CSV table of C-alpha atoms and ligand atoms in Angstrom, one decimal:
chain,number,residue,atom,x,y,z
A,1,MET,CA,-1.9,16.2,-34.5
A,2,ASN,CA,1.3,17.5,-33.7
A,3,TYR,CA,2.7,16.2,-30.5
A,4,LYS,CA,5.2,18.9,-29.9
A,5,HIS,CA,4.3,18.7,-26.2
A,6,ALA,CA,5.4,15.2,-25.7
A,7,LEU,CA,9.1,16.9,-26.8
A,8,ILE,CA,9.7,19.2,-24.1
A,9,ALA,CA,12.8,18.2,-22.4
A,10,PRO,CA,15.4,19.4,-23.6
A,11,ILE,CA,17.6,16.6,-24.9
A,12,PHE,CA,14.9,16.2,-28.0
A,13,GLN,CA,16.1,19.3,-29.1
A,14,ARG,CA,19.9,18.5,-28.6
A,15,ILE,CA,18.8,15.9,-30.5
A,16,SER,CA,17.1,16.9,-33.0
A,17,LYS,CA,19.5,19.2,-34.0
A,18,SER,CA,22.8,15.9,-34.0
A,19,ALA,CA,20.2,15.0,-36.8
A,20,ASP,CA,19.9,17.9,-39.0
A,21,GLU,CA,23.8,18.1,-38.7
A,22,LEU,CA,23.9,14.8,-39.9
A,23,GLY,CA,21.7,15.4,-42.2
A,24,LEU,CA,19.5,12.0,-41.4
A,25,ASP,CA,16.2,11.1,-39.7
A,26,CYS,CA,15.2,10.3,-36.4
A,27,TYR,CA,12.3,9.4,-34.2
A,28,VAL,CA,11.6,9.0,-30.5
A,29,ILE,CA,10.0,5.1,-30.7
A,30,GLY,CA,7.8,3.0,-29.0
A,31,GLY,CA,7.2,2.4,-24.8
A,32,PHE,CA,8.0,6.3,-24.5
A,33,VAL,CA,5.1,7.7,-26.8
A,34,ARG,CA,3.1,5.0,-25.6
A,35,ASP,CA,2.8,6.2,-22.2
A,36,PHE,CA,3.2,9.9,-23.0
A,37,ILE,CA,-0.2,9.3,-24.1
A,38,LEU,CA,-1.7,8.0,-21.6
A,39,GLU,CA,-0.4,10.3,-19.1
A,40,ARG,CA,1.5,7.6,-17.5
A,41,GLY,CA,3.9,10.0,-16.1
A,42,ARG,CA,7.0,7.4,-16.3
A,43,GLU,CA,8.7,8.1,-20.2
A,44,LYS,CA,12.0,7.2,-18.6
A,45,ASP,CA,13.5,4.8,-20.9
A,46,ILE,CA,13.1,6.8,-24.4
A,47,ASP,CA,13.8,4.3,-27.8
A,48,ILE,CA,15.0,6.9,-31.4
A,49,VAL,CA,15.5,5.5,-34.2
A,50,ALA,CA,17.7,6.7,-36.9
A,51,ILE,CA,17.1,5.8,-40.5
A,52,GLY,CA,20.3,5.5,-41.0
A,53,SER,CA,22.8,4.3,-37.9
A,54,GLY,CA,22.2,4.9,-34.3
A,55,ILE,CA,26.0,5.0,-33.7
A,56,ALA,CA,26.8,7.2,-35.4
A,57,LEU,CA,24.0,9.9,-34.5
A,58,ALA,CA,24.6,8.3,-30.6
A,59,LYS,CA,28.3,9.9,-31.2
A,60,HIS,CA,27.3,13.1,-32.6
A,61,VAL,CA,24.5,13.8,-29.9
A,62,ALA,CA,27.1,13.1,-26.9
A,63,LYS,CA,29.1,15.9,-28.5
A,64,ASN,CA,26.5,18.2,-28.6
A,65,LEU,CA,25.9,17.9,-25.2
A,66,PRO,CA,27.9,19.4,-21.9
A,67,ASN,CA,30.5,17.1,-20.5
A,68,THR,CA,30.4,14.8,-23.3
A,69,PRO,CA,28.3,12.3,-21.5
A,70,LYS,CA,29.6,8.6,-22.2
A,71,VAL,CA,28.2,6.1,-25.2
A,72,GLN,CA,28.2,2.5,-24.8
A,73,VAL,CA,28.4,0.8,-27.9
A,74,PHE,CA,26.6,-2.3,-28.3
A,75,LYS,CA,28.4,-3.3,-32.1
A,76,THR,CA,26.6,-6.9,-32.1
A,77,TYR,CA,23.1,-5.3,-31.5
A,78,GLY,CA,23.7,-2.2,-33.8
A,79,THR,CA,22.4,0.2,-30.7
A,80,ALA,CA,24.0,2.6,-29.0
A,81,MET,CA,23.1,3.6,-25.4
A,82,ILE,CA,23.7,7.7,-23.5
A,83,LYS,CA,22.8,7.8,-20.1
A,84,TYR,CA,22.2,11.2,-19.5
A,85,GLU,CA,20.2,12.8,-16.2
A,86,GLY,CA,18.8,9.9,-15.5
A,87,VAL,CA,17.5,9.0,-18.4
A,88,GLU,CA,18.7,6.0,-20.9
A,89,LEU,CA,18.8,7.3,-24.3
A,90,GLU,CA,19.3,4.1,-26.2
A,91,PHE,CA,19.8,4.9,-30.4
A,92,VAL,CA,18.7,1.9,-33.1
A,93,GLY,CA,19.6,2.1,-37.0
A,94,ALA,CA,15.7,1.5,-38.4
A,95,ARG,CA,15.8,-1.9,-39.4
A,96,LYS,CA,14.4,-5.1,-41.3
A,97,GLU,CA,13.8,-8.4,-40.4
A,98,SER,CA,13.8,-11.4,-42.0
A,99,TYR,CA,13.2,-14.6,-40.3
A,100,ASN,CA,13.3,-17.6,-41.8
A,101,PRO,CA,11.1,-20.7,-39.4
A,102,ASP,CA,14.4,-22.4,-39.0
A,103,SER,CA,16.1,-20.2,-37.2
A,104,ARG,CA,15.8,-18.5,-34.4
A,105,ASN,CA,17.9,-15.2,-35.1
A,106,PRO,CA,16.1,-13.0,-38.0
A,107,SER,CA,18.6,-11.8,-40.7
A,108,VAL,CA,19.2,-7.5,-40.2
A,109,GLU,CA,18.8,-4.9,-42.5
A,110,ASP,CA,19.1,-1.5,-42.9
A,111,GLY,CA,15.6,-0.3,-43.4
A,112,THR,CA,13.3,2.5,-43.5
A,113,LEU,CA,11.0,3.6,-40.8
A,114,GLU,CA,8.3,1.5,-42.2
A,115,ASP,CA,10.4,-1.6,-42.6
A,116,ASP,CA,11.6,-0.9,-38.5
A,117,GLN,CA,7.4,-0.3,-37.5
A,118,ASN,CA,6.0,-3.3,-39.0
A,119,ARG,CA,8.7,-5.2,-36.8
A,120,ARG,CA,7.7,-3.9,-34.0
A,121,ASP,CA,5.6,-6.3,-31.5
A,122,PHE,CA,2.5,-4.3,-30.7
A,123,THR,CA,0.6,-2.0,-32.7
A,124,ILE,CA,0.9,0.8,-29.2
A,125,ASN,CA,4.4,0.3,-29.9
A,126,ALA,CA,4.8,1.1,-32.9
A,127,MET,CA,4.2,4.7,-33.2
A,128,ALA,CA,6.7,7.3,-33.7
A,129,ILE,CA,7.3,10.6,-33.2
A,130,SER,CA,9.7,13.0,-36.2
A,131,LEU,CA,12.5,15.5,-34.0
A,132,ASN,CA,14.1,16.8,-37.8
A,133,SER,CA,13.4,20.3,-37.4
A,134,ALA,CA,11.2,20.1,-40.8
A,135,THR,CA,9.1,17.7,-38.6
A,136,TYR,CA,9.4,18.8,-35.8
A,137,GLY,CA,6.5,16.7,-32.9
A,138,THR,CA,5.1,14.9,-36.2
A,139,LEU,CA,3.3,11.6,-35.1
A,140,LEU,CA,3.7,8.4,-37.2
A,141,ASP,CA,1.5,6.2,-37.1
A,142,PRO,CA,0.5,3.8,-39.9
A,143,PHE,CA,-1.5,1.3,-37.6
A,144,ASN,CA,-3.5,3.3,-35.5
A,145,GLY,CA,-1.8,2.8,-32.3
A,146,LEU,CA,-3.6,5.9,-30.8
A,147,LYS,CA,-7.2,4.3,-31.7
A,148,ASP,CA,-5.9,1.0,-29.5
A,149,LEU,CA,-4.8,2.8,-26.9
A,150,ALA,CA,-7.4,4.7,-26.9
A,151,GLU,CA,-10.0,1.4,-26.7
A,152,LYS,CA,-7.5,-0.7,-24.7
A,153,ARG,CA,-6.3,-2.9,-27.3
A,154,ILE,CA,-3.4,-5.3,-28.0
A,155,LYS,CA,-2.7,-5.5,-31.3
A,156,THR,CA,0.2,-6.2,-33.6
A,157,PRO,CA,1.1,-4.7,-36.4
A,158,LEU,CA,1.4,-7.8,-38.9
A,159,ASP,CA,-0.7,-11.0,-38.8
A,160,PRO,CA,-0.6,-11.8,-35.2
A,161,ALA,CA,0.1,-15.9,-36.3
A,162,ILE,CA,3.5,-14.2,-37.9
A,163,THR,CA,4.3,-12.0,-35.5
A,164,TYR,CA,4.6,-14.5,-32.5
A,165,SER,CA,6.4,-16.4,-34.5
A,166,ASP,CA,8.9,-14.4,-35.9
A,167,ASP,CA,9.6,-14.1,-32.1
A,168,PRO,CA,7.6,-15.8,-29.6
A,169,LEU,CA,8.6,-13.4,-26.6
A,170,ARG,CA,6.1,-11.1,-27.7
A,171,MET,CA,2.9,-13.8,-26.1
A,172,LEU,CA,4.5,-12.9,-22.9
A,173,ARG,CA,4.9,-9.0,-23.5
A,174,ALA,CA,1.6,-9.8,-24.8
A,175,ILE,CA,0.0,-10.5,-22.0
A,176,ARG,CA,2.2,-8.3,-19.9
A,177,PHE,CA,1.4,-4.9,-21.4
A,178,ALA,CA,-2.0,-6.2,-20.6
A,179,THR,CA,-1.8,-6.9,-17.3
A,180,GLN,CA,0.4,-3.2,-16.9
A,181,LEU,CA,-1.9,-1.0,-18.5
A,182,ASN,CA,-5.0,-3.3,-18.2
A,183,PHE,CA,-5.6,-3.8,-21.3
A,184,ASP,CA,-7.8,-6.7,-24.0
A,185,ILE,CA,-5.6,-8.7,-25.8
A,186,GLU,CA,-7.3,-8.6,-29.3
A,187,GLU,CA,-9.2,-11.6,-30.0
A,188,ALA,CA,-7.4,-12.4,-33.2
A,189,SER,CA,-4.0,-12.9,-30.5
A,190,PHE,CA,-5.2,-14.2,-28.3
A,191,GLU,CA,-5.4,-17.5,-30.4
A,192,ALA,CA,-2.2,-17.1,-31.9
A,193,ILE,CA,-0.9,-17.7,-28.7
A,194,LYS,CA,-2.9,-20.5,-28.0
A,195,ALA,CA,-2.0,-21.9,-31.2
A,196,GLN,CA,1.5,-22.3,-31.2
A,197,SER,CA,1.7,-20.9,-27.0
A,198,ASP,CA,4.6,-24.6,-27.0
A,199,ARG,CA,7.3,-22.2,-29.0
A,200,ILE,CA,8.1,-20.4,-25.9
A,201,ASP,CA,10.3,-22.8,-25.2
A,202,ILE,CA,12.8,-21.6,-27.6
A,203,ILE,CA,12.7,-18.2,-25.4
A,204,THR,CA,15.8,-17.8,-22.8
A,205,LYS,CA,14.7,-18.6,-18.9
A,206,GLU,CA,16.8,-14.4,-18.4
A,207,ARG,CA,14.2,-13.0,-20.9
A,208,ILE,CA,10.8,-15.0,-19.7
A,209,ASN,CA,11.8,-13.5,-16.2
A,210,VAL,CA,12.2,-10.2,-16.8
A,211,GLU,CA,8.9,-10.5,-18.4
A,212,LEU,CA,7.5,-12.9,-15.4
A,213,GLN,CA,8.6,-10.0,-13.2
A,214,LYS,CA,6.9,-7.5,-15.0
A,215,ILE,CA,3.1,-8.8,-14.4
A,216,VAL,CA,4.4,-10.0,-10.8
A,217,GLU,CA,5.0,-6.2,-9.8
A,218,SER,CA,1.1,-5.4,-12.1
A,219,GLN,CA,-1.5,-3.8,-10.2
A,220,THR,CA,-2.9,-6.4,-10.4
A,221,PRO,CA,-1.2,-9.8,-11.0
A,222,SER,CA,-3.4,-11.8,-11.8
A,223,LYS,CA,-4.5,-10.7,-15.2
A,224,GLY,CA,-1.4,-12.0,-16.2
A,225,PHE,CA,-1.8,-15.3,-14.7
A,226,LEU,CA,-5.0,-15.8,-16.1
A,227,LEU,CA,-4.4,-14.8,-19.9
A,228,LEU,CA,-1.4,-17.3,-19.1
A,229,GLU,CA,-3.3,-19.5,-17.7
A,230,LYS,CA,-5.5,-19.5,-21.0
A,231,THR,CA,-3.5,-19.6,-23.4
A,232,GLY,CA,-0.8,-22.3,-22.5
A,233,LEU,CA,1.8,-20.5,-21.6
A,234,LEU,CA,1.4,-21.7,-17.3
A,235,GLN,CA,2.0,-25.1,-18.1
A,236,ARG,CA,4.7,-24.4,-19.5
A,237,ILE,CA,6.3,-22.4,-17.4
A,238,ILE,CA,5.5,-22.6,-14.3
A,239,PRO,CA,3.6,-26.0,-14.4
A,240,GLU,CA,3.2,-25.7,-10.6
A,241,LEU,CA,0.9,-23.7,-10.4
A,242,THR,CA,-1.2,-25.6,-13.5
A,243,ASP,CA,-1.0,-28.6,-11.2
A,244,LEU,CA,-3.0,-26.2,-8.5
A,245,LYS,CA,-6.3,-26.3,-10.9
A,246,GLY,CA,-9.5,-28.2,-10.1
A,247,VAL,CA,-11.8,-29.3,-7.9
A,248,ASP,CA,-11.7,-33.0,-6.5
A,249,VAL,CA,-14.3,-34.8,-5.1
A,250,GLN,CA,-15.4,-38.2,-3.5
A,251,GLU,CA,-17.6,-39.0,-1.1
A,252,GLY,CA,-19.8,-35.7,-1.5
A,253,GLN,CA,-16.3,-34.2,-0.1
A,254,LYS,CA,-14.0,-32.1,-2.4
A,255,HIS,CA,-11.1,-29.0,-1.8
A,256,LYS,CA,-11.1,-25.7,-3.0
A,257,ASP,CA,-9.3,-24.9,-6.1
A,258,ASN,CA,-6.2,-23.4,-5.2
A,259,PHE,CA,-4.9,-22.0,-8.8
A,260,TYR,CA,-7.7,-19.7,-8.3
A,261,HIS,CA,-7.6,-19.3,-4.7
A,262,THR,CA,-3.7,-18.6,-5.1
A,263,LEU,CA,-4.1,-15.8,-8.2
A,264,GLU,CA,-6.6,-14.8,-5.1
A,265,VAL,CA,-4.2,-13.8,-2.7
A,266,VAL,CA,-1.1,-12.6,-4.9
A,267,ASP,CA,-3.6,-10.3,-6.0
A,268,ASN,CA,-4.8,-9.2,-2.3
A,269,CYS,CA,-0.3,-9.6,-0.8
A,270,SER,CA,-0.2,-7.2,-3.7
A,271,LYS,CA,-2.5,-4.3,-2.6
A,272,HIS,CA,-0.4,-4.2,0.9
A,273,THR,CA,2.9,-4.5,-0.5
A,274,ASP,CA,5.0,-3.8,-3.4
A,275,ASN,CA,8.0,-6.6,-2.8
A,276,VAL,CA,8.0,-8.5,-5.6
A,277,TRP,CA,9.4,-11.5,-3.3
A,278,LEU,CA,5.9,-11.3,-0.5
A,279,ARG,CA,4.1,-11.2,-3.4
A,280,TRP,CA,6.2,-14.8,-5.6
A,281,ALA,CA,5.8,-16.0,-1.8
A,282,ALA,CA,1.6,-15.7,-2.2
A,283,LEU,CA,2.3,-17.2,-5.6
A,284,LEU,CA,4.2,-20.0,-4.5
A,285,HIS,CA,2.8,-20.6,-0.8
A,286,ASP,CA,0.3,-23.5,-2.0
A,287,ILE,CA,2.3,-25.5,-4.7
A,288,GLY,CA,3.5,-27.8,-2.5
A,289,LYS,CA,-0.4,-28.8,-1.9
A,290,ALA,CA,-0.3,-30.5,-5.4
A,291,PRO,CA,1.8,-33.4,-4.8
A,292,THR,CA,0.8,-33.8,-1.0
A,293,LYS,CA,-3.2,-34.2,-1.3
A,294,ARG,CA,-4.7,-37.2,-0.3
A,295,PHE,CA,-8.2,-37.7,0.6
A,296,SER,CA,-9.3,-40.2,3.8
A,297,LYS,CA,-12.8,-41.2,4.7
A,298,LYS,CA,-12.4,-40.3,8.1
A,299,VAL,CA,-10.6,-36.6,7.7
A,300,GLY,CA,-11.7,-35.4,4.0
A,301,TRP,CA,-8.8,-34.1,1.8
A,302,THR,CA,-5.5,-32.8,3.4
A,303,PHE,CA,-2.1,-32.2,2.0
A,304,HIS,CA,-0.3,-32.3,5.3
A,305,GLY,CA,3.3,-31.2,5.2
A,306,HIS,CA,2.3,-28.9,1.8
A,307,GLU,CA,4.7,-25.9,3.4
A,308,LEU,CA,7.4,-28.4,3.4
A,309,LYS,CA,7.6,-29.6,0.0
A,310,GLY,CA,6.7,-26.0,-1.2
A,311,SER,CA,9.3,-24.4,0.4
A,312,GLN,CA,11.5,-27.1,-1.3
A,313,MET,CA,9.9,-27.0,-5.1
A,314,VAL,CA,10.8,-22.5,-4.5
A,315,TYR,CA,14.5,-23.3,-4.5
A,316,HIS,CA,13.5,-26.3,-8.3
A,317,LEU,CA,11.6,-23.5,-9.8
A,318,PHE,CA,13.5,-20.4,-9.1
A,319,LYS,CA,16.5,-22.5,-10.0
A,320,ARG,CA,14.5,-23.6,-13.5
A,321,LEU,CA,13.6,-20.3,-14.0
A,322,LYS,CA,17.0,-19.0,-13.6
A,323,MET,CA,15.9,-16.8,-11.1
A,324,PRO,CA,18.0,-15.3,-7.5
A,325,LEU,CA,19.4,-17.8,-5.5
A,326,ASN,CA,20.4,-15.6,-3.2
A,327,ASP,CA,18.6,-14.6,0.0
A,328,LYS,CA,15.7,-14.0,-2.0
A,329,MET,CA,14.9,-17.1,-2.9
A,330,LYS,CA,15.5,-17.9,1.0
A,331,TYR,CA,13.1,-15.3,1.7
A,332,VAL,CA,10.5,-17.5,-0.9
A,333,GLN,CA,11.2,-20.5,0.8
A,334,LYS,CA,10.3,-19.0,4.3
A,335,LEU,CA,8.1,-18.3,4.0
A,336,VAL,CA,6.0,-20.7,2.1
A,337,PHE,CA,7.3,-23.4,4.3
A,338,MET,CA,5.8,-21.1,7.7
A,339,SER,CA,2.2,-20.0,5.9
A,340,SER,CA,0.4,-21.9,7.9
A,341,ARG,CA,1.6,-20.3,11.2
A,342,PRO,CA,0.0,-17.9,12.0
A,343,ILE,CA,-3.5,-19.2,10.9
A,344,VAL,CA,-2.5,-21.7,13.9
A,345,LEU,CA,-2.5,-18.9,15.9
A,346,ALA,CA,-5.3,-16.9,14.9
A,347,GLN,CA,-7.6,-19.9,14.7
A,348,GLU,CA,-6.7,-20.9,18.7
A,349,ASN,CA,-6.4,-18.9,22.0
A,350,ILE,CA,-3.4,-16.7,21.6
A,351,THR,CA,-0.6,-17.8,24.3
A,352,ASP,CA,2.2,-15.4,24.9
A,353,ALA,CA,4.9,-18.5,24.5
A,354,ALA,CA,3.1,-19.6,20.2
A,355,VAL,CA,3.7,-16.0,19.8
A,356,ARG,CA,6.4,-15.6,20.2
A,357,ARG,CA,7.6,-19.0,19.2
A,358,LEU,CA,6.7,-17.5,15.8
A,359,VAL,CA,8.2,-14.4,15.8
A,360,PHE,CA,11.7,-16.4,17.2
A,361,ASP,CA,11.5,-18.1,14.0
A,362,ALA,CA,10.1,-15.6,11.7
A,363,GLY,CA,11.9,-13.2,12.7
A,364,GLU,CA,12.9,-9.5,10.0
A,365,TYR,CA,10.1,-12.0,8.0
A,366,VAL,CA,7.1,-12.0,10.2
A,367,ASP,CA,5.7,-8.5,9.5
A,368,ASP,CA,5.6,-9.9,5.7
A,369,LEU,CA,4.5,-13.0,6.8
A,370,MET,CA,1.8,-11.5,8.6
A,371,THR,CA,0.5,-10.1,5.3
A,372,LEU,CA,0.4,-13.2,3.1
A,373,CYS,CA,-1.2,-14.8,5.6
A,374,GLU,CA,-3.9,-12.5,5.5
A,375,ALA,CA,-3.6,-11.8,2.0
A,376,ASP,CA,-4.8,-15.9,2.2
A,377,ILE,CA,-7.8,-15.5,3.7
A,378,THR,CA,-10.3,-15.6,0.1
A,379,THR,CA,-13.4,-17.1,2.1
A,380,LYS,CA,-16.4,-15.5,1.3
A,381,ASN,CA,-18.1,-15.8,4.1
A,382,PRO,CA,-18.8,-12.2,5.5
A,383,TYR,CA,-18.9,-13.4,9.6
A,384,LYS,CA,-16.0,-15.5,9.3
A,385,PHE,CA,-13.9,-13.2,6.6
A,386,LYS,CA,-14.0,-10.4,9.8
A,387,LYS,CA,-13.5,-13.1,11.8
A,388,TYR,CA,-10.9,-14.1,10.0
A,389,HIS,CA,-9.4,-10.4,9.9
A,390,ASN,CA,-9.6,-9.8,13.7
A,391,ASN,CA,-8.0,-12.6,14.9
A,392,PHE,CA,-5.1,-12.1,13.3
A,393,LYS,CA,-5.1,-7.8,14.0
A,394,ARG,CA,-5.1,-10.2,18.0
A,395,VAL,CA,-2.4,-11.6,16.7
A,396,ARG,CA,-0.1,-8.8,15.5
A,397,ALA,CA,-0.7,-6.5,19.0
A,398,LYS,CA,0.8,-9.5,20.4
A,399,ILE,CA,3.3,-9.6,18.2
A,400,VAL,CA,3.7,-5.9,19.0
A,401,GLU,CA,3.2,-6.8,22.8
A,402,VAL,CA,6.2,-10.0,23.1
A,403,GLU,CA,7.7,-8.3,20.7
A,404,GLU,CA,8.4,-4.8,24.0
A,405,ARG,CA,8.8,-7.3,26.3
A,406,ASP,CA,11.2,-9.8,24.7
A,407,LYS,CA,12.4,-9.1,21.6
A,408,VAL,CA,13.1,-12.6,20.2
A,409,ARG,CA,13.2,-10.7,16.7
A,410,ASP,CA,16.6,-11.1,16.1
A,411,PHE,CA,17.0,-12.8,19.4
A,412,GLN,CA,20.6,-13.2,21.2
A,413,PRO,CA,21.4,-15.1,24.1
A,414,PRO,CA,21.5,-13.0,26.7
A,415,VAL,CA,24.1,-14.3,28.5
A,416,SER,CA,27.6,-15.8,26.1
A,417,GLY,CA,28.8,-19.4,26.6
A,418,GLU,CA,32.0,-17.7,27.4
A,419,THR,CA,30.6,-15.9,30.9
A,420,ILE,CA,29.0,-19.9,31.2
A,421,MET,CA,32.5,-21.9,30.8
A,422,LYS,CA,33.7,-18.4,33.1
A,423,THR,CA,31.0,-19.4,36.3
A,424,PHE,CA,31.5,-22.6,36.1
A,425,ASP,CA,35.3,-23.1,35.2
A,426,LEU,CA,34.3,-25.4,32.3
A,427,LYS,CA,35.7,-25.7,28.7
A,428,PRO,CA,33.9,-25.6,25.8
A,429,SER,CA,30.9,-28.7,26.6
A,430,LYS,CA,28.0,-30.7,25.8
A,431,GLU,CA,27.0,-28.0,29.1
A,432,ILE,CA,27.4,-24.5,27.5
A,433,GLY,CA,24.6,-26.0,24.8
A,434,ILE,CA,22.4,-27.5,27.0
A,435,ILE,CA,22.0,-24.4,29.5
A,436,LYS,CA,22.1,-21.8,26.8
A,437,GLU,CA,18.7,-24.0,25.0
A,438,PHE,CA,17.0,-24.1,28.1
A,439,ILE,CA,18.1,-19.9,29.4
A,440,LYS,CA,16.0,-19.5,25.8
A,441,GLU,CA,13.0,-22.2,25.9
A,442,SER,CA,12.6,-20.5,28.7
A,443,ILE,CA,12.3,-16.8,27.6
A,444,LEU,CA,10.4,-18.9,24.3
A,445,GLU,CA,7.8,-19.6,27.3
A,446,GLY,CA,7.9,-17.2,29.5
A,447,VAL,CA,9.9,-18.4,32.2
A,448,ILE,CA,11.3,-15.1,32.7
A,449,PRO,CA,11.9,-12.2,30.6
A,450,ASN,CA,14.7,-11.8,28.2
A,451,ASP,CA,17.2,-9.7,30.6
A,452,PRO,CA,20.5,-10.0,31.4
A,453,GLN,CA,19.9,-10.9,34.9
A,454,LYS,CA,17.3,-12.8,35.6
A,455,ALA,CA,18.6,-14.6,32.6
A,456,PHE,CA,21.7,-15.3,34.8
A,457,GLU,CA,20.4,-16.6,37.9
A,458,LEU,CA,18.4,-18.7,35.7
A,459,MET,CA,21.5,-19.7,34.4
A,460,ILE,CA,22.9,-20.5,38.2
A,461,GLN,CA,20.1,-22.7,38.4
A,462,LYS,CA,20.1,-24.8,35.3
A,463,GLY,CA,24.3,-25.0,36.1
A,464,THR,CA,23.3,-26.6,40.2
A,465,ASP,CA,21.3,-29.0,39.1
A,466,LEU,CA,23.2,-30.5,36.4
A,467,GLY,CA,25.8,-31.1,39.3
A,468,LEU,CA,28.1,-27.8,38.7
A,469,THR,CA,29.9,-25.6,40.9
A,470,ARG,CA,30.7,-21.8,41.0
A,471,THR,CA,33.8,-20.9,41.1
A,472,ASP,CA,33.9,-17.0,39.8
A,473,GLY,CA,34.3,-15.6,43.5
A,474,THR,CA,31.3,-15.8,44.6
B,501,LIG,P1,9.0,-1.1,-20.9
B,501,LIG,O1,10.1,-0.2,-21.5
B,501,LIG,O2,8.0,0.3,-20.1
B,501,LIG,O3,8.7,-2.2,-20.3
B,501,LIG,P2,8.9,-0.3,-23.6
B,501,LIG,O4,7.9,-0.4,-24.7
B,501,LIG,O5,9.9,0.7,-23.7
B,501,LIG,O6,8.6,-0.8,-22.5
B,501,LIG,P3,10.6,-2.5,-24.1
B,501,LIG,O7,11.0,-3.8,-23.9
B,501,LIG,O8,11.6,-1.6,-23.6
B,501,LIG,O9,9.8,-2.1,-23.8
B,501,LIG,O10,11.4,-2.1,-26.3
B,501,LIG,C1,11.4,-0.9,-26.5
B,501,LIG,C2,10.5,-0.6,-27.5
B,501,LIG,O11,10.9,-1.8,-28.7
B,501,LIG,C3,8.7,-1.4,-27.6
B,501,LIG,O12,8.4,-0.3,-27.7
B,501,LIG,C4,9.2,-2.2,-29.1
B,501,LIG,O13,8.1,-0.9,-30.4
B,501,LIG,C5,10.0,-2.7,-29.4
B,501,LIG,N1,10.3,-3.7,-29.1
B,501,LIG,C6,10.8,-4.2,-27.6
B,501,LIG,N2,10.7,-6.4,-27.6
B,501,LIG,C7,10.4,-6.2,-28.5
B,501,LIG,C8,9.9,-7.8,-29.6
B,501,LIG,N3,10.3,-8.6,-28.9
B,501,LIG,N4,9.1,-7.7,-30.4
B,501,LIG,C9,9.6,-6.7,-31.0
B,501,LIG,N5,9.3,-5.4,-30.6
B,501,LIG,C10,10.3,-5.4,-29.6
B,502,LIG,MG1,11.9,0.8,-22.7
């Protein structure tokens, strides 16, 4: 079958012409071909392999394009990149890789298209479509990737034991693609990964991260985390999660398996948000439960303080995995730390004051926190399920209501320190803090609304109580 219809973007004709002019063969290969056949509609990055110099081809293509776009050359890798009309064109020369078990980096030499396809990770990623005019659109699929695409299978071109040992990152990539595409990993591959999962330790955290992030961004992240767990990879990458596995029984009392619960929460959460950091918060919201788990005859299993412990663990985990330690990390920490707060509200009669405090403490994250807590409802009891969701609906409605009145989400003191000093002729002193705190508390408790006039009156009253005298001339 001819795949000309995959090559309708005008750029392919330009590459074709350029390659013919240089007299070298070239192909579009990998993700573009795979995603075109899957009709994923996301063929943004295009990988071109040239039999010869990929860099030379890139430079010639750039010359043949309007306005001659810049060619970014990565000499050490023998690759070159052109950004053209929002698409990244990546050029590489076909290569043959041989791995020596004592070294992480392969020795690389020029090779044929087949050599290049042999070193690819999966059959579905090794398909190539010819771009030269004489063979334009011909599919070269030596490992029958088409069949594996149709049958939704992740399979390596060569012996999986060798493919994964050559580059252990491929173990994670197998799971990542299985998760993104909802494919199954072929048995032999799965066994090979399981057998050498410890080799993931030689892979840099940065590369691991890219794959983890893609799993978290998938529609059903649990698929990936279950595979990571079953292959033994999760234990080595995020042991905080595998530590949540298992159900302990003492005196006939047991707790839920927090690992499987967590995965359910992540999936639930992912249905309601694309925010990858909110998904991370869901993934990590219970990690403090493993180190805080206690049993007492009186109350059974407890996880006291797991929210604080968990939020501290978030920092160490992010640091270890070389994830950003910026506001994203703080956001995840805060959500983990507050992850039980709305639950308490949903169980009791909700008072305005409690909701105001929640909004005050969660600030701009309050909606995300609610999304997380709703996702946390994994009870299989339909009566309870409905009841908890209804409770959260009421909390959400209350949040809107108290926000309208009191605007504590991004709380700004309605009376400034300056006003207090002017009114009572004070120098900076502890009274100012006391008055401000008193006003804030009165608003949160609902004694006064968040209103400058009411707050001013309260300031006068509190100042008088503190023995201060008004000196602003009234
Ligand atoms: P996506 O970009 O959607 O994640 P992709 O298939 O384009 O998917 P890339 O990481 O961009 O994935 O890699 C491009 C191609 O390079 C792959 O399709 C595969 O053929 C090859 N490849 C990438 N990484 C490896 C690897 N570690 N081992 C073998 N081949 C790889
Ligand atoms: Mg790609």
